[in-house]
Structure formats: structure tokens, C-alpha cells
Coordinates of C-alpha atoms and ligand atoms in Angstrom, one line a residue:
M1 CA -69.5 59.2 -230.0
K2 CA -71.2 55.7 -230.6
H3 CA -69.1 54.1 -228.3
H4 CA -69.8 55.6 -225.1
P5 CA -73.7 56.2 -225.0
L6 CA -74.2 56.2 -221.4
G7 CA -71.6 57.8 -219.4
L8 CA -70.5 60.9 -221.3
H9 CA -71.5 64.5 -220.8
M10 CA -73.5 63.0 -217.5
T11 CA -74.5 65.1 -214.5
P12 CA -71.6 63.7 -212.0
L13 CA -73.2 61.1 -209.8
C14 CA -71.8 62.1 -206.6
P15 CA -71.0 65.7 -207.2
R16 CA -68.8 67.0 -204.5
P17 CA -69.9 70.1 -202.5
P18 CA -67.8 73.1 -204.1
K19 CA -68.6 71.9 -207.7
A20 CA -72.1 70.8 -207.9
A21 CA -72.4 72.5 -211.0
G22 CA -75.7 71.2 -212.9
F23 CA -77.5 71.2 -210.0
R24 CA -79.8 74.5 -209.0
S25 CA -81.4 74.6 -205.7
A26 CA -83.7 76.9 -207.2
D27 CA -85.0 74.5 -209.6
V28 CA -88.7 74.2 -209.6
R29 CA -87.6 69.8 -209.5
A30 CA -86.1 71.1 -206.7
A31 CA -87.6 68.6 -204.2
S32 CA -86.8 65.7 -206.2
A33 CA -83.8 66.7 -207.1
A34 CA -83.0 66.9 -203.7
V35 CA -84.0 63.4 -202.9
A36 CA -81.9 62.1 -206.1
L37 CA -78.8 64.4 -204.8
A38 CA -79.5 62.8 -201.0
L39 CA -79.5 59.4 -202.5
A40 CA -76.3 60.0 -204.5
L41 CA -74.6 61.3 -201.6
T42 CA -75.5 58.0 -199.8
A43 CA -73.7 55.9 -202.0
C44 CA -70.9 58.2 -202.3
T45 CA -69.9 58.3 -198.3
G46 CA -70.7 54.6 -198.6
G47 CA -68.8 55.2 -201.4
E48 CA -66.0 54.5 -199.7
A49 CA -67.7 51.3 -200.0
D50 CA -64.9 49.9 -202.1
P51 CA -61.9 49.6 -199.8
A52 CA -60.1 47.2 -202.7
A53 CA -59.9 50.4 -204.4
S54 CA -56.9 52.0 -202.3
G55 CA -55.5 48.7 -201.2
G56 CA -53.9 46.2 -203.7
S57 CA -56.2 43.4 -203.2
A58 CA -56.2 41.0 -206.0
S59 CA -59.5 39.5 -204.7
P60 CA -62.7 41.3 -205.3
S61 CA -64.0 42.9 -202.2
P62 CA -67.5 42.1 -201.1
S63 CA -69.0 45.1 -202.2
S64 CA -67.7 45.3 -205.5
T65 CA -68.3 43.2 -208.7
P66 CA -65.6 41.4 -211.0
A67 CA -64.9 42.7 -214.1
T68 CA -66.3 40.9 -217.3
G69 CA -65.1 40.8 -221.1
E70 CA -64.1 38.9 -223.4
R71 CA -61.2 36.5 -222.9
D72 CA -58.8 38.0 -225.6
E73 CA -60.1 41.9 -225.0
L74 CA -58.7 44.2 -222.5
T75 CA -61.2 45.2 -219.8
V76 CA -63.8 48.1 -220.6
V77 CA -64.7 50.2 -217.7
D78 CA -68.0 52.2 -218.5
S79 CA -67.8 55.7 -218.1
K80 CA -70.6 56.1 -216.0
H81 CA -68.0 55.1 -213.6
I82 CA -66.4 57.6 -213.8
P83 CA -67.9 61.1 -212.7
G84 CA -67.1 64.2 -214.6
L85 CA -65.5 62.2 -217.2
E86 CA -66.1 64.1 -220.7
E87 CA -64.8 63.7 -224.2
K88 CA -62.5 65.9 -225.7
T89 CA -62.5 66.3 -229.4
V90 CA -60.4 68.5 -231.8
T91 CA -60.6 68.4 -235.5
E92 CA -56.8 68.8 -237.2
D93 CA -55.6 69.5 -240.7
L94 CA -53.3 67.3 -241.9
A95 CA -51.3 67.2 -244.6
G96 CA -52.4 66.2 -248.0
G97 CA -56.0 68.2 -246.9
V98 CA -57.0 65.5 -244.8
E99 CA -59.2 66.7 -241.8
A100 CA -59.0 64.1 -238.5
E101 CA -61.2 63.9 -236.0
L102 CA -59.4 63.1 -232.6
S103 CA -61.3 62.1 -229.3
Y104 CA -60.1 61.5 -225.9
P105 CA -60.8 61.6 -222.4
S106 CA -60.4 64.5 -219.9
I107 CA -60.8 63.2 -216.4
P108 CA -61.0 65.5 -213.4
N109 CA -57.8 66.2 -211.8
A110 CA -56.0 64.1 -214.3
D111 CA -54.5 66.9 -216.3
P112 CA -51.1 65.4 -217.1
F113 CA -52.7 62.1 -218.7
T114 CA -55.4 64.1 -220.8
D115 CA -52.4 66.5 -222.2
R116 CA -50.2 63.8 -222.8
L117 CA -52.7 61.7 -224.4
A118 CA -53.4 64.9 -226.4
E119 CA -50.0 65.4 -227.6
I120 CA -49.6 61.8 -228.6
I121 CA -52.8 61.5 -230.6
K122 CA -52.0 64.6 -232.5
L123 CA -48.2 63.5 -233.1
E124 CA -49.4 60.5 -234.7
A125 CA -52.4 62.2 -236.4
H126 CA -49.3 63.8 -238.5
D127 CA -47.0 61.6 -238.5
F128 CA -49.4 59.2 -240.0
A129 CA -50.3 62.1 -243.1
G130 CA -47.1 63.1 -243.4
A131 CA -45.6 59.4 -244.2
E132 CA -48.5 58.6 -246.4
P133 CA -49.0 60.4 -249.3
D134 CA -52.5 59.3 -250.3
A135 CA -53.6 59.5 -246.9
K136 CA -57.6 59.9 -246.9
S137 CA -59.1 59.8 -243.5
Y138 CA -57.6 59.3 -239.7
S139 CA -60.2 59.5 -236.3
V140 CA -59.1 58.3 -233.2
D141 CA -61.6 57.2 -230.6
W142 CA -61.0 55.7 -226.9
D143 CA -62.4 53.3 -224.0
V144 CA -60.8 53.4 -220.6
S145 CA -59.4 50.1 -219.8
V146 CA -58.7 50.3 -216.6
A147 CA -59.8 52.7 -213.2
R148 CA -59.0 52.2 -209.7
G149 CA -57.0 52.8 -206.9
N150 CA -54.3 54.8 -208.6
V151 CA -53.7 53.4 -211.7
M152 CA -55.7 54.4 -215.1
A153 CA -55.6 53.0 -218.9
V154 CA -57.0 54.7 -222.1
R155 CA -56.8 52.6 -225.1
L156 CA -57.1 54.4 -228.2
T157 CA -58.5 53.5 -231.4
Q158 CA -57.3 54.7 -234.4
R159 CA -58.4 54.1 -237.6
E160 CA -56.0 55.2 -240.6
K161 CA -57.3 55.0 -244.5
D162 CA -55.2 55.7 -247.7
G163 CA -54.6 54.2 -250.9
D164 CA -54.0 50.7 -249.1
G165 CA -57.0 50.6 -247.3
E166 CA -58.3 51.3 -244.1
R167 CA -56.6 49.9 -241.5
T168 CA -57.4 50.0 -237.5
R169 CA -54.5 50.5 -234.8
H170 CA -54.5 50.4 -230.9
S171 CA -52.3 52.3 -228.1
T172 CA -52.8 52.0 -224.3
Y173 CA -51.7 54.1 -222.1
W174 CA -51.2 53.7 -218.2
Y175 CA -51.4 56.6 -215.8
N176 CA -50.4 56.7 -212.1
T177 CA -52.8 59.2 -210.3
E178 CA -50.3 59.7 -207.6
S179 CA -46.9 60.6 -209.4
G180 CA -48.6 62.0 -212.8
H181 CA -46.9 59.5 -215.0
T182 CA -47.9 58.8 -218.1
A183 CA -46.6 55.5 -218.9
Y184 CA -46.4 52.9 -222.3
S185 CA -47.8 50.2 -222.0
T186 CA -44.1 48.0 -221.7
E187 CA -43.9 49.8 -218.3
L188 CA -46.2 47.5 -217.0
L189 CA -43.0 45.2 -217.4
A190 CA -40.1 45.2 -215.0
G191 CA -37.8 45.7 -217.9
Q192 CA -36.0 45.0 -221.2
E193 CA -35.2 41.3 -220.2
Q194 CA -39.5 40.9 -219.1
L195 CA -40.4 42.5 -222.2
E196 CA -38.1 39.8 -224.0
K197 CA -39.7 37.0 -222.0
L198 CA -43.3 37.9 -222.6
H199 CA -41.9 38.2 -226.3
S200 CA -41.1 34.5 -226.3
L201 CA -44.6 33.6 -224.5
V202 CA -46.3 35.6 -227.4
E203 CA -44.4 34.1 -230.2
D204 CA -45.2 30.6 -228.7
R205 CA -49.1 31.7 -229.2
L206 CA -48.4 33.5 -232.5
L207 CA -46.4 32.3 -235.1
D208 CA -47.0 30.4 -238.0
R209 CA -50.9 31.1 -237.4
D210 CA -52.6 33.7 -239.3
G211 CA -50.0 34.9 -241.7
V212 CA -48.0 36.1 -238.8
R213 CA -44.6 36.9 -239.8
S214 CA -41.6 36.4 -236.9
A215 CA -39.5 39.2 -238.5
S216 CA -42.2 42.1 -238.1
L217 CA -43.1 41.2 -234.2
Q218 CA -40.4 42.2 -232.6
P219 CA -40.0 43.0 -228.6
I220 CA -40.2 47.3 -229.0
A221 CA -42.5 49.6 -227.4
E222 CA -44.1 50.4 -230.6
V223 CA -44.9 47.0 -231.4
Y224 CA -45.9 46.0 -227.9
D225 CA -48.1 49.3 -227.2
S226 CA -51.5 47.9 -226.5
L227 CA -50.7 45.8 -223.5
G228 CA -53.8 44.9 -220.9
F229 CA -55.4 42.3 -219.2
N230 CA -58.7 40.8 -219.6
A231 CA -61.4 40.2 -216.5
N232 CA -59.2 37.3 -215.5
G233 CA -56.3 39.1 -215.3
D234 CA -54.4 37.3 -218.0
L235 CA -52.3 39.6 -219.9
V236 CA -53.4 40.5 -223.5
A237 CA -51.3 41.6 -226.3
E238 CA -52.6 43.2 -229.3
F239 CA -51.4 44.3 -232.6
D240 CA -52.3 46.4 -235.1
E241 CA -53.8 45.3 -238.1
G242 CA -51.4 44.7 -240.8
Q243 CA -48.5 45.2 -238.4
V244 CA -47.2 41.7 -237.8
A245 CA -49.7 39.8 -240.0
P246 CA -51.1 40.9 -243.3
A247 CA -53.8 43.5 -242.9
G248 CA -56.3 41.3 -244.3
K249 CA -55.8 38.7 -241.0
G250 CA -57.6 41.4 -239.0
R251 CA -56.6 42.1 -235.2
V252 CA -53.9 39.8 -234.2
R253 CA -54.1 39.2 -230.3
A254 CA -52.2 37.0 -227.7
V255 CA -53.4 36.0 -224.2
V256 CA -50.7 35.0 -221.5
P257 CA -52.4 33.3 -218.5
A258 CA -52.3 35.6 -215.4
D259 CA -49.7 33.2 -213.7
E260 CA -47.7 33.1 -216.4
V261 CA -47.2 37.0 -217.0
R262 CA -47.1 37.9 -213.2
P263 CA -43.4 37.0 -212.5
L264 CA -42.7 39.7 -215.4
L265 CA -45.0 42.8 -214.0
S266 CA -43.5 45.9 -213.1
S267 CA -45.4 47.3 -209.8
L268 CA -47.5 49.7 -212.1
G269 CA -47.7 46.1 -214.0
E270 CA -48.9 44.2 -210.8
R271 CA -51.4 47.2 -209.8
A272 CA -53.0 47.2 -212.9
Q273 CA -53.4 43.7 -213.3
Q274 CA -55.3 43.8 -209.8
A275 CA -57.2 46.7 -210.8
A276 CA -58.5 45.4 -214.0
V277 CA -60.3 42.1 -212.4
V278 CA -62.7 44.1 -210.4
V279 CA -65.1 47.1 -211.2
T280 CA -65.0 50.1 -209.1
P281 CA -68.6 51.8 -209.0
K282 CA -67.2 55.2 -208.6
F283 CA -63.8 56.0 -209.6
E284 CA -62.5 59.4 -208.3
I285 CA -59.1 61.4 -208.2
E286 CA -59.0 63.1 -204.9
Q287 CA -56.3 65.3 -205.4
A288 CA -54.7 66.2 -208.7
A289 CA -50.9 65.2 -209.3
S290 CA -48.7 68.3 -210.5
A291 CA -47.1 67.2 -214.0
P292 CA -44.5 65.0 -213.7
K293 CA -40.8 65.9 -213.4
G294 CA -38.8 65.1 -216.4
G295 CA -40.7 62.0 -216.3
K296 CA -39.0 58.4 -217.6
S297 CA -36.0 58.7 -220.0
A298 CA -36.6 56.6 -222.8
G299 CA -33.9 54.3 -221.6
S300 CA -35.5 53.2 -218.6
V301 CA -38.9 52.3 -220.8
P302 CA -38.4 48.3 -222.2
G303 CA -38.7 48.0 -226.1
M304 CA -37.0 51.5 -226.6
H305 CA -33.2 51.7 -227.3
P306 CA -31.4 55.4 -227.0
P307 CA -28.8 54.8 -229.6
A308 CA -25.8 56.0 -227.5
A309 CA -26.8 53.9 -224.7
G310 CA -24.4 50.8 -223.8
E311 CA -21.7 49.9 -221.9
V312 CA -18.8 51.4 -223.9
D313 CA -16.7 54.5 -223.5
C314 CA -15.6 55.7 -226.6
D315 CA -13.9 58.7 -225.1
D316 CA -11.4 56.4 -223.5
P317 CA -8.9 55.4 -226.4
S318 CA -8.5 52.1 -225.3
S319 CA -11.8 51.1 -226.6
K320 CA -10.6 51.9 -230.2
C321 CA -14.7 52.6 -231.1
I322 CA -15.2 52.9 -235.3
A323 CA -18.7 53.5 -236.8
L324 CA -19.5 51.6 -239.5
T325 CA -22.5 53.3 -241.3
F326 CA -25.2 51.7 -244.2
D327 CA -26.6 54.2 -246.5
D328 CA -29.4 53.8 -248.9
G329 CA -31.3 50.5 -247.5
P330 CA -32.7 48.5 -245.9
G331 CA -31.9 46.1 -248.7
A332 CA -33.5 42.8 -249.0
R333 CA -30.1 41.5 -248.0
T334 CA -29.7 43.6 -244.7
P335 CA -31.3 40.9 -242.6
R336 CA -28.1 39.2 -243.5
L337 CA -25.9 41.8 -242.5
L338 CA -27.9 42.3 -239.3
N339 CA -27.2 38.6 -238.7
A340 CA -23.3 39.1 -238.9
L341 CA -23.2 42.4 -236.6
E342 CA -25.3 39.9 -234.1
K343 CA -22.5 37.3 -234.3
H344 CA -20.0 40.2 -233.3
D345 CA -21.8 41.9 -230.6
A346 CA -21.2 45.0 -233.4
K347 CA -23.7 47.8 -233.6
A348 CA -24.0 49.9 -236.9
T349 CA -25.8 52.8 -237.8
F350 CA -28.1 52.4 -241.2
F351 CA -28.8 56.2 -242.8
V352 CA -32.5 54.7 -244.6
T353 CA -34.1 56.6 -247.4
G354 CA -38.0 56.6 -247.7
G355 CA -38.8 53.7 -250.4
P356 CA -36.5 50.9 -248.8
V357 CA -38.2 52.1 -245.2
R358 CA -42.0 51.5 -247.0
Q359 CA -40.7 48.3 -248.4
H360 CA -38.8 46.7 -245.5
P361 CA -40.9 48.0 -242.7
D362 CA -40.0 44.7 -240.8
T363 CA -36.2 45.3 -241.3
V364 CA -36.4 48.6 -239.7
R365 CA -38.0 47.4 -236.6
R366 CA -35.5 44.2 -236.6
T367 CA -32.5 46.9 -237.0
Y368 CA -34.2 49.1 -233.9
A369 CA -34.9 46.4 -231.9
E370 CA -31.2 45.1 -232.0
G371 CA -29.6 48.3 -230.9
H372 CA -28.4 49.8 -234.2
E373 CA -29.1 53.5 -235.0
L374 CA -31.5 54.5 -237.2
A375 CA -30.7 58.2 -239.2
N376 CA -32.2 60.1 -242.0
H377 CA -30.6 59.9 -245.4
T378 CA -34.2 61.9 -247.2
V379 CA -36.8 60.6 -249.3
H380 CA -35.9 60.2 -252.5
H381 CA -32.2 60.7 -251.9
P382 CA -31.6 64.5 -253.8
D383 CA -28.6 66.6 -254.1
L384 CA -30.0 68.7 -251.0
T385 CA -28.1 71.8 -252.0
S386 CA -29.8 72.0 -255.3
I387 CA -33.1 72.4 -253.5
A388 CA -35.5 74.7 -252.1
K389 CA -35.3 74.8 -247.8
S390 CA -38.7 73.8 -247.8
G391 CA -38.1 70.5 -250.1
V392 CA -34.9 70.0 -247.8
T393 CA -37.4 70.2 -244.7
D394 CA -40.1 67.6 -246.8
E395 CA -37.2 65.2 -247.7
L396 CA -36.3 65.0 -243.6
T397 CA -39.7 65.4 -242.2
T398 CA -41.2 62.3 -244.2
V399 CA -38.6 60.0 -243.4
N400 CA -38.7 60.9 -239.6
K401 CA -42.4 60.0 -239.7
L402 CA -41.9 56.9 -241.4
V403 CA -39.1 55.5 -238.9
R404 CA -41.4 57.2 -235.7
R405 CA -44.2 54.8 -237.1
E406 CA -42.4 52.0 -237.4
T407 CA -40.4 52.3 -234.3
G408 CA -41.4 54.9 -232.0
Y409 CA -38.0 56.4 -231.9
T410 CA -37.1 59.7 -233.4
M411 CA -33.9 59.8 -235.1
D412 CA -31.1 62.4 -233.9
L413 CA -28.7 62.4 -237.2
M414 CA -29.1 62.7 -240.6
R415 CA -26.7 62.5 -243.7
P416 CA -26.7 64.2 -246.6
P417 CA -26.9 62.3 -249.9
Y418 CA -23.8 62.5 -251.9
G419 CA -22.3 64.7 -249.1
A420 CA -23.2 67.4 -250.2
T421 CA -24.5 70.2 -247.7
D422 CA -24.2 73.8 -247.7
G423 CA -25.7 76.6 -245.1
A424 CA -29.2 76.3 -245.7
V425 CA -29.0 72.1 -245.4
A426 CA -27.3 73.3 -242.2
D427 CA -30.0 75.5 -240.9
V428 CA -32.8 72.7 -241.9
A429 CA -30.7 70.1 -240.0
E430 CA -30.6 72.3 -236.7
K431 CA -34.6 72.8 -236.6
M432 CA -35.3 69.4 -237.1
G433 CA -32.7 68.7 -234.2
Q434 CA -30.3 66.1 -236.7
A435 CA -27.0 66.9 -236.8
Q436 CA -25.3 66.2 -240.2
I437 CA -22.9 63.2 -240.3
L438 CA -20.6 62.7 -243.0
W439 CA -17.6 60.1 -242.9
N440 CA -14.1 60.1 -243.3
V441 CA -13.4 56.4 -244.8
D442 CA -15.0 55.8 -247.9
T443 CA -15.0 52.1 -249.5
Y444 CA -16.5 53.0 -252.8
D445 CA -18.4 50.2 -252.4
W446 CA -20.9 51.6 -254.9
R447 CA -18.9 51.1 -257.4
D448 CA -16.0 48.7 -256.9
R449 CA -18.4 45.7 -256.5
D450 CA -16.2 43.3 -255.1
A451 CA -15.9 42.3 -251.3
G452 CA -12.5 41.7 -251.1
I453 CA -11.6 45.3 -252.2
V454 CA -14.4 46.5 -250.0
S455 CA -13.3 44.9 -247.1
D456 CA -9.4 45.8 -247.7
R457 CA -10.4 49.6 -247.7
A458 CA -12.9 49.7 -244.8
V459 CA -10.1 47.5 -242.8
Q460 CA -6.3 49.2 -243.9
R461 CA -8.4 53.1 -243.6
A462 CA -9.8 52.6 -240.4
Q463 CA -8.2 54.6 -237.3
P464 CA -10.0 54.7 -234.2
G465 CA -13.0 57.3 -234.5
S466 CA -13.8 56.7 -237.9
I467 CA -16.6 56.8 -239.6
V468 CA -16.6 54.2 -242.1
L469 CA -19.1 54.5 -245.6
M470 CA -20.8 51.8 -246.8
H471 CA -24.2 50.6 -248.8
D472 CA -26.2 47.7 -247.7
I473 CA -28.0 47.8 -250.9
H474 CA -25.4 46.0 -252.3
S475 CA -24.8 42.3 -252.6
T476 CA -20.9 42.8 -252.5
T477 CA -20.9 44.9 -249.2
V478 CA -23.4 42.6 -247.3
K479 CA -20.7 39.9 -248.2
A480 CA -17.5 41.9 -247.2
V481 CA -19.0 42.3 -243.7
P482 CA -18.6 39.4 -241.7
E483 CA -14.5 39.5 -242.7
I484 CA -14.9 43.4 -242.0
L485 CA -16.2 42.5 -238.9
E486 CA -13.5 39.6 -238.1
R487 CA -10.5 41.8 -238.7
L488 CA -11.5 44.6 -237.3
D489 CA -12.4 42.7 -234.1
D490 CA -8.8 41.1 -234.5
K491 CA -7.6 44.8 -234.1
G492 CA -9.1 45.4 -231.0
Y493 CA -11.4 47.8 -232.1
T494 CA -15.2 48.4 -230.7
M495 CA -18.0 48.5 -233.8
V496 CA -20.8 51.3 -231.8
T497 CA -23.2 53.3 -233.3
V498 CA -22.2 57.0 -234.6
S499 CA -24.4 58.2 -231.2
Q500 CA -22.0 55.7 -229.1
L501 CA -19.3 57.4 -230.8
L502 CA -19.6 60.9 -231.0
G503 CA -21.6 61.4 -227.7
E504 CA -24.1 63.9 -227.9
T505 CA -24.0 65.8 -230.8
E506 CA -25.1 69.5 -231.8
P507 CA -28.2 69.9 -234.2
G508 CA -27.0 70.7 -237.7
K509 CA -23.4 70.8 -237.2
K510 CA -21.4 68.4 -239.4
Y511 CA -19.5 65.9 -238.0
T512 CA -16.8 63.7 -240.3
E513 CA -15.0 61.3 -237.2
G514 CA -14.9 60.6 -233.7
K515 CA -13.8 64.5 -233.1
P516 CA -16.1 66.9 -234.3
E517 CA -14.4 69.3 -236.2
E518 CA -15.0 73.1 -237.4
S519 CA -15.4 73.0 -241.3
P520 CA -15.3 76.4 -243.2
D521 CA -18.7 75.8 -244.8
S522 CA -20.6 75.3 -241.2
P523 CA -22.8 77.9 -241.0
S524 CA -21.5 80.9 -238.6
P525 CA -23.6 81.4 -235.3
S526 CA -25.7 84.2 -236.4
P527 CA -25.4 87.6 -234.6
Ligands
NI601 NI1 -26.8 57.7 -250.4

């Protein structure tokens, strides 16, 4: 691989006695090799040589060298400092005949990290090819950004090419060598509030510059997926090409000074910041961590929003929960609808289709960032009962991939277009891990393009536990929403996501309201 001419596949600098592979004492060059080994061992025993490596001191110890690098780049650790590091490369056959070349590092005693990186890289490769119909090529490359103490970071570079051209994406993952936990970049921050503070510091630096769009720069983990530090300990946030500004503008980065970002960091973030500013001459993980148990749930990762989270308890009848749902979008007016929901502190669910997601990616990200639920309404909106099972699978899979590429979120719910479903559709939904969500209040807003009528129907037919069907692609519906929210608020309703209303749902099962109901055409459990 071009980027690591020196470090890869090298004989470890400091061979450990049991694993001194590659060194054969019978070798004719034994004498000179023995001298070399002796020198290496001197360096290695002295290699405790770097007291700050295990401690938490921010200032370089006398025996260590300060890191160097560009101000607006994450630090890079030369792999020669990591004995035994090897590159793994796999090729994956993706949809559309695209062959992807995926490379990632394998570090001794860091198997949970290597495995997690491999898993993430493969998922993202398949998401790219499945979401982009004219995918042409895909590759993943890597750098080690930090390796010191019990912290490591690997920065991935994904190059993807489709009909719109070639784009480069980056994501950086952090690893705790003691716990075995692989962290998302946003876990460098102490919590959601700190991510939002960082977000506003980044906005101050980027907005109105180089075509950066405020709507696309959202405080979510998928957007802030490559965070690290430069050699001074300043935080560097880098964004994918085309993600927050037009692709032609290249890679967008923001640098937040070390002192400003320090109060926002988690303990991992503090250790990472201290580790980034110093070169560790030799980084070895002494003992492998066992694979982390369970890991962090999405709810505790800043910038990830599980749709069932929140204060409200819909089992309590006094909550008067109701789920407003909007299909077929997002549309050009959906941001206005989001403004109205925000004003009322109301949550809703958006059953999105393929074309609109491609057309309004910023709105998809904003919807997710504001705590609403995204759910699957197929790519092309067909009657799923009239197509083959493989077609149903494609319809649902593609939207999953599209939404995951924008938000990092894997959807739990789907709604069959026209409410048309049967046993085959239920089977596919079950395999995909998605419950089928229908409705019990229909506003017929697609037929009656009159905000007053839509608002009356929604409010008059609503009951606690209702799932209300509307479409955010119609201007009359968007116009009706502020009044609907006002009137439901007055009646004491709490507007929640479908997942908040239903709690845990069963994949494949059909739901039409707050209480799950058995329906005659639900599939009976197979014997
Ligand atoms: Ni629809």
C-alpha cells in the first residue's frame, strides 16, 4: 500500500521471546543478526523509555519527541513504531459487479479493534454499492492516527466512485486497549450537550465559507465521524467530500484550539488529546482485552438517537401519546414542518422513499438530528403484494442503506405503500428486522388538498394511542400541521415517535395503533 512504505510487514523492532518468528539463530547471518537483536533489546528494555506512555501527562517526557504534522490534519503515527502491525486486505464483490478493495490494520493484541474495523468497512462498502445504482469502484485505506498509553485511533479513507464522480470520505475509530471498546469519534466528547457545543464552535468556523450549508452540518455521529487531534492537541473535525459543501469544494475541516475543546472532552477524549501530541517510539499492547461485553448502546454515544428514547412513558394513560406519521417524503417543505414540530417540542415519524432521500439528504439528517424517527417506505412505492419477494427485499434494503449512509441509523420500522401487505411481505420485513406500521387515523390529505379539512380530520379522529397518516409532500398538509399540533397540545396529547408509542416491536408484525393487534392475514408462526 502506497501510504505505508516503511512500516508494513516489517520484522517487529522488538521481538518478544516466545514469538521471535523471522529470526533464525541457525542463519548464516546469525552473528550480525545477534548484534542487531541485542541492540533492539537494549532499545526495548529501555523502551519503558517512555514513562508518559502509560501515564496521563500531557507534556512530552524528556525521552519522547513531540508529534509533528499539519495544523488542519489529524496526527499520523508511522507504523514502524508499532511492532507486528500488519495490513489486511480483502476484496468484496459488491452489488452491480463492483469489486471493492478493503484494507485495514491488524495490531497484535487488538483483535476486537481489528474485527470491528473489518465489520464496519464491509457494511459501508455494501451500503455504498446498494445505495448508489451506478456504483463504479470502492476502496478503503487507513492510517494510525494515535497509539499511546491505552489509546489507539485508526483513520479510514474511503474512496468511492459512481456516476457523479469520485469522492473521498474519512472516518476515525478510537480503541481502548484495556477495555477492548471501539469508540466512535463522538465518544471523544463527554455527551450530547458537549457535541452540540463543539458543533456550534465548528459552525462559527465554517458557515458561509466554501459553500458549507448549515442544513447539512448536523450534530450527529455520522457527520462528526472523523474527529482527532493535530500535533498541538487542537481538535480537528473533518467532513466527507460533498457532505457539508458541494463535492467540488474538496474536503472541509475545522480546527478547534486545544484549550477551547478540552472542557468538552470525555476521559477517552482527554487521554486521546494527550496521546496525540507525542510520538511513542514503540507502541505495544501487552495484554489483549477480551471482546467488550455488549459495548455501548447507541443511546450513550453522542450524536446517535434511538427513536424510542425520551422521557415520555406511553404506557401511562395520562401521557395521551399519539404518533403523527408522514409518508412519501422528505419534500421541499419538510423543513418547515420540522420547524413547527420543534416549536411544539413534538416528535413524529417519517416513512421515507428512495428518490426523496436522494434529493433531500440534508433534511434526512436534520430529521434524525432532531430526534424524529426515520422509517422505511420503499424505494419506488410499489404495491409490495404484486411483486416477488426478492423485489420486496430490494425495495426495503436500498432505503435502509440510503438512510444509513446519511445518518448512521438502521431503521426498525417499515410501512408498505397503500397499506398493502401479505404473508410474503411480512416474511421479508421480519428478515430485515422491521415491524410493519399501518395506521388507524387516515386524514386523506392526498385527496383533499385543504389544510382546514386535513387538520379537522386529524384532530377529530385522534384517540390516545392513534397512529395518524399524513404526507409531507403536500403543501396543504405542511400548512395544516401547526394547527394540528396546537389543537392536540390543547387536548393534552403528547406527540411521540412510533417507537415511543409502541415500545419494542416485533419484526414482521403488523401494528395499526398503540396496542398491537392480531390481524387475520398476519402470518402464523411457522411450525
Ligand atoms: Ni405512501
